[in-house]
Amino acid sequence: QVQLGESGGGLVQAGGSLRLSCSTSRRTGNIYTMAWFRQAPGKEREFVAALNWGGIRPLYGDSVKGRFSISGDSAGNTMYLEMNSLKPEDTAVYYCSARRGPLNSSWQAYDYWGQGTQVTVSL
């Protein structure tokens, strides 16, 4: 079974930076797509970024393009989300997710989820 765990959330001022990490217990024989989603109170779950370890370039949501960067280690055991130029609108619970298959921006396509980490951006 695949287990995911997020860390790195916290409180940061607008314009600041934060880096989230996601560890996975996935088996090395499987090719996974891993992704970040976020959800604020009263809002739908929003796609942030996704990464595949099969040589596919990353995919970003429009709201974070140019500000956030997704990356992973060569073994595919850890995924990162580097968040820069943070805005109050970025405040949300950020979730790490994973699936077999290609990049996908729909949360319904993902099979495994972490418990989430809170990111709060103050003015």
C-alpha atoms as an extended CHARMM CRD file, in Angstrom:
* protein
*
       123  EXT
         1         1  GLN       CA              0.0000000000        0.0000000000        0.0000000000  PROA      1               0.0000000000
         2         2  VAL       CA              1.1780000000        3.5190000000       -0.8220000000  PROA      2               0.0000000000
         3         3  GLN       CA              1.3480000000        6.0140000000        2.0050000000  PROA      3               0.0000000000
         4         4  LEU       CA              1.9150000000        9.7400000000        1.5900000000  PROA      4               0.0000000000
         5         5  GLY       CA              2.8930000000       12.3360000000        4.1500000000  PROA      5               0.0000000000
         6         6  GLU       CA              3.1530000000       16.1030000000        3.7560000000  PROA      6               0.0000000000
         7         7  SER       CA              5.2640000000       18.5100000000        5.7670000000  PROA      7               0.0000000000
         8         8  GLY       CA              6.4970000000       22.0880000000        5.6020000000  PROA      8               0.0000000000
         9         9  GLY       CA              3.3050000000       24.0540000000        6.0260000000  PROA      9               0.0000000000
        10        10  GLY       CA              3.0580000000       27.0620000000        8.2840000000  PROA      10              0.0000000000
        11        11  LEU       CA              2.4760000000       30.7910000000        8.5240000000  PROA      11              0.0000000000
        12        12  VAL       CA              4.2530000000       33.1510000000        6.1480000000  PROA      12              0.0000000000
        13        13  GLN       CA              3.8820000000       36.7990000000        5.1450000000  PROA      13              0.0000000000
        14        14  ALA       CA              2.6920000000       37.7910000000        1.6950000000  PROA      14              0.0000000000
        15        15  GLY       CA              5.5970000000       37.8580000000       -0.7230000000  PROA      15              0.0000000000
        16        16  GLY       CA              7.4580000000       35.2020000000        1.2040000000  PROA      16              0.0000000000
        17        17  SER       CA              8.3940000000       31.6470000000        0.3310000000  PROA      17              0.0000000000
        18        18  LEU       CA              7.7090000000       28.1940000000        1.6660000000  PROA      18              0.0000000000
        19        19  ARG       CA              8.6980000000       24.6790000000        0.6480000000  PROA      19              0.0000000000
        20        20  LEU       CA              6.4230000000       21.6910000000        1.0980000000  PROA      20              0.0000000000
        21        21  SER       CA              7.6230000000       18.1000000000        1.0690000000  PROA      21              0.0000000000
        22        22  CYS       CA              5.7990000000       14.8480000000        0.4250000000  PROA      22              0.0000000000
        23        23  SER       CA              7.2760000000       11.4760000000        1.2810000000  PROA      23              0.0000000000
        24        24  THR       CA              5.9660000000        8.2800000000       -0.2610000000  PROA      24              0.0000000000
        25        25  SER       CA              6.2630000000        4.5670000000        0.4500000000  PROA      25              0.0000000000
        26        26  ARG       CA              5.5210000000        3.6270000000       -3.1690000000  PROA      26              0.0000000000
        27        27  ARG       CA              7.1810000000        0.6030000000       -4.7180000000  PROA      27              0.0000000000
        28        28  THR       CA             10.0040000000        1.4420000000       -7.1010000000  PROA      28              0.0000000000
        29        29  GLY       CA              8.6270000000       -0.8550000000       -9.8130000000  PROA      29              0.0000000000
        30        30  ASN       CA              5.5850000000        1.3500000000      -10.3550000000  PROA      30              0.0000000000
        31        31  ILE       CA              5.5650000000        4.5380000000      -12.3840000000  PROA      31              0.0000000000
        32        32  TYR       CA              3.5400000000        7.1290000000      -10.5510000000  PROA      32              0.0000000000
        33        33  THR       CA              2.2640000000       10.5890000000      -11.1680000000  PROA      33              0.0000000000
        34        34  MET       CA              2.3610000000       12.6700000000       -8.0260000000  PROA      34              0.0000000000
        35        35  ALA       CA              0.5330000000       15.9270000000       -7.5640000000  PROA      35              0.0000000000
        36        36  TRP       CA             -0.3040000000       18.7490000000       -5.2110000000  PROA      36              0.0000000000
        37        37  PHE       CA             -3.8580000000       19.9460000000       -4.6700000000  PROA      37              0.0000000000
        38        38  ARG       CA             -5.1650000000       22.5580000000       -2.2740000000  PROA      38              0.0000000000
        39        39  GLN       CA             -8.4880000000       23.3450000000       -0.6850000000  PROA      39              0.0000000000
        40        40  ALA       CA             -9.6390000000       26.4440000000        1.1590000000  PROA      40              0.0000000000
        41        41  PRO       CA            -12.8060000000       26.5670000000        3.3080000000  PROA      41              0.0000000000
        42        42  GLY       CA            -15.8920000000       26.8030000000        1.1380000000  PROA      42              0.0000000000
        43        43  LYS       CA            -13.8990000000       26.2700000000       -2.0540000000  PROA      43              0.0000000000
        44        44  GLU       CA            -13.4680000000       23.3590000000       -4.4270000000  PROA      44              0.0000000000
        45        45  ARG       CA            -10.2980000000       21.3300000000       -4.3810000000  PROA      45              0.0000000000
        46        46  GLU       CA             -7.8840000000       23.0430000000       -6.7570000000  PROA      46              0.0000000000
        47        47  PHE       CA             -5.1050000000       21.5530000000       -8.8420000000  PROA      47              0.0000000000
        48        48  VAL       CA             -1.6870000000       23.0180000000       -8.0800000000  PROA      48              0.0000000000
        49        49  ALA       CA              0.9950000000       20.9610000000       -9.8320000000  PROA      49              0.0000000000
        50        50  ALA       CA              1.8540000000       17.4240000000      -10.9290000000  PROA      50              0.0000000000
        51        51  LEU       CA              5.0250000000       15.4840000000      -11.7030000000  PROA      51              0.0000000000
        52        52  ASN       CA              5.6540000000       12.1210000000      -13.3690000000  PROA      52              0.0000000000
        53        53  TRP       CA              8.8250000000       10.0540000000      -12.9700000000  PROA      53              0.0000000000
        54        54  GLY       CA              8.5680000000        8.6260000000      -16.4940000000  PROA      54              0.0000000000
        55        55  GLY       CA             10.1980000000       11.6170000000      -18.1640000000  PROA      55              0.0000000000
        56        56  ILE       CA              7.1020000000       13.7840000000      -18.5640000000  PROA      56              0.0000000000
        57        57  ARG       CA              7.4590000000       17.4870000000      -17.9150000000  PROA      57              0.0000000000
        58        58  PRO       CA              5.5290000000       18.9210000000      -14.9700000000  PROA      58              0.0000000000
        59        59  LEU       CA              2.0700000000       20.4420000000      -15.1920000000  PROA      59              0.0000000000
        60        60  TYR       CA              0.9400000000       23.5480000000      -13.2790000000  PROA      60              0.0000000000
        61        61  GLY       CA             -2.3480000000       25.1470000000      -12.4620000000  PROA      61              0.0000000000
        62        62  ASP       CA             -2.8920000000       28.5990000000      -13.9150000000  PROA      62              0.0000000000
        63        63  SER       CA             -3.1070000000       30.3050000000      -10.5310000000  PROA      63              0.0000000000
        64        64  VAL       CA              0.3960000000       29.2220000000       -9.4800000000  PROA      64              0.0000000000
        65        65  LYS       CA              2.2280000000       29.1630000000      -12.8080000000  PROA      65              0.0000000000
        66        66  GLY       CA              5.4530000000       31.1320000000      -12.5920000000  PROA      66              0.0000000000
        67        67  ARG       CA              5.4070000000       31.2250000000       -8.7890000000  PROA      67              0.0000000000
        68        68  PHE       CA              5.4460000000       27.5820000000       -7.7030000000  PROA      68              0.0000000000
        69        69  SER       CA              7.8250000000       24.8260000000       -8.7500000000  PROA      69              0.0000000000
        70        70  ILE       CA              7.3490000000       21.0770000000       -8.3500000000  PROA      70              0.0000000000
        71        71  SER       CA             10.2570000000       18.6600000000       -8.1920000000  PROA      71              0.0000000000
        72        72  GLY       CA             11.2310000000       15.2290000000       -6.9470000000  PROA      72              0.0000000000
        73        73  ASP       CA             14.2820000000       13.1700000000       -6.1390000000  PROA      73              0.0000000000
        74        74  SER       CA             15.6090000000       10.6570000000       -8.6650000000  PROA      74              0.0000000000
        75        75  ALA       CA             14.1950000000        7.6690000000       -6.7970000000  PROA      75              0.0000000000
        76        76  GLY       CA             10.7170000000        9.1560000000       -6.6670000000  PROA      76              0.0000000000
        77        77  ASN       CA             10.5200000000        8.8920000000       -2.8970000000  PROA      77              0.0000000000
        78        78  THR       CA             10.1160000000       12.5700000000       -2.1340000000  PROA      78              0.0000000000
        79        79  MET       CA              8.2500000000       15.3330000000       -3.9280000000  PROA      79              0.0000000000
        80        80  TYR       CA              8.6420000000       19.0380000000       -3.2490000000  PROA      80              0.0000000000
        81        81  LEU       CA              6.6110000000       22.1440000000       -3.8850000000  PROA      81              0.0000000000
        82        82  GLU       CA              8.5990000000       25.3710000000       -3.8160000000  PROA      82              0.0000000000
        83        83  MET       CA              6.2110000000       28.2660000000       -3.3020000000  PROA      83              0.0000000000
        84        84  ASN       CA              7.3870000000       31.8100000000       -3.9870000000  PROA      84              0.0000000000
        85        85  SER       CA              5.7210000000       35.2300000000       -4.0460000000  PROA      85              0.0000000000
        86        86  LEU       CA              2.9880000000       33.8930000000       -1.8200000000  PROA      86              0.0000000000
        87        87  LYS       CA             -0.3610000000       35.6700000000       -1.6870000000  PROA      87              0.0000000000
        88        88  PRO       CA             -3.1780000000       35.5150000000        0.8770000000  PROA      88              0.0000000000
        89        89  GLU       CA             -5.2020000000       33.7140000000       -1.7960000000  PROA      89              0.0000000000
        90        90  ASP       CA             -2.7390000000       30.8200000000       -1.5230000000  PROA      90              0.0000000000
        91        91  THR       CA             -3.9810000000       30.0860000000        1.9930000000  PROA      91              0.0000000000
        92        92  ALA       CA             -5.3290000000       26.5360000000        2.0200000000  PROA      92              0.0000000000
        93        93  VAL       CA             -4.7120000000       22.9940000000        3.1260000000  PROA      93              0.0000000000
        94        94  TYR       CA             -2.2540000000       21.4770000000        0.6750000000  PROA      94              0.0000000000
        95        95  TYR       CA             -2.5660000000       17.7870000000       -0.1500000000  PROA      95              0.0000000000
        96        96  CYS       CA             -0.0950000000       15.4030000000       -1.6910000000  PROA      96              0.0000000000
        97        97  SER       CA             -1.5620000000       12.7860000000       -4.0250000000  PROA      97              0.0000000000
        98        98  ALA       CA             -0.4470000000        9.9620000000       -6.3070000000  PROA      98              0.0000000000
        99        99  ARG       CA             -1.7250000000        7.7650000000       -9.1250000000  PROA      99              0.0000000000
       100       100  ARG       CA             -0.6370000000        5.3410000000      -11.7810000000  PROA      100             0.0000000000
       101       101  GLY       CA             -0.7490000000        6.7000000000      -15.3070000000  PROA      101             0.0000000000
       102       102  PRO       CA             -0.0890000000       10.0580000000      -16.9480000000  PROA      102             0.0000000000
       103       103  LEU       CA             -0.3030000000       13.5970000000      -15.6500000000  PROA      103             0.0000000000
       104       104  ASN       CA             -3.8100000000       14.6150000000      -14.6820000000  PROA      104             0.0000000000
       105       105  SER       CA             -5.2520000000       17.8000000000      -13.1890000000  PROA      105             0.0000000000
       106       106  SER       CA             -8.4730000000       16.2540000000      -11.8560000000  PROA      106             0.0000000000
       107       107  TRP       CA             -8.4940000000       15.1710000000       -8.2290000000  PROA      107             0.0000000000
       108       108  GLN       CA            -10.8810000000       12.3280000000       -9.0500000000  PROA      108             0.0000000000
       109       109  ALA       CA             -8.0900000000       10.6240000000      -10.9960000000  PROA      109             0.0000000000
       110       110  TYR       CA             -5.8490000000       10.2000000000       -7.9670000000  PROA      110             0.0000000000
       111       111  ASP       CA             -5.8740000000        7.1020000000       -5.7980000000  PROA      111             0.0000000000
       112       112  TYR       CA             -3.6970000000        7.9900000000       -2.8250000000  PROA      112             0.0000000000
       113       113  TRP       CA             -3.8010000000       11.0360000000       -0.5830000000  PROA      113             0.0000000000
       114       114  GLY       CA             -1.8960000000       12.4730000000        2.3240000000  PROA      114             0.0000000000
       115       115  GLN       CA             -3.5740000000       14.0930000000        5.3020000000  PROA      115             0.0000000000
       116       116  GLY       CA             -2.7040000000       17.6360000000        4.2340000000  PROA      116             0.0000000000
       117       117  THR       CA             -0.6310000000       20.4810000000        5.6160000000  PROA      117             0.0000000000
       118       118  GLN       CA             -1.9180000000       23.9740000000        6.3800000000  PROA      118             0.0000000000
       119       119  VAL       CA             -0.4050000000       26.9640000000        4.5920000000  PROA      119             0.0000000000
       120       120  THR       CA             -1.4600000000       30.3990000000        5.8210000000  PROA      120             0.0000000000
       121       121  VAL       CA             -0.3080000000       33.5820000000        4.0910000000  PROA      121             0.0000000000
       122       122  SER       CA             -0.8110000000       36.8000000000        6.0370000000  PROA      122             0.0000000000
       123       123  LEU       CA             -0.9090000000       40.3740000000        4.7790000000  PROA      123             0.0000000000
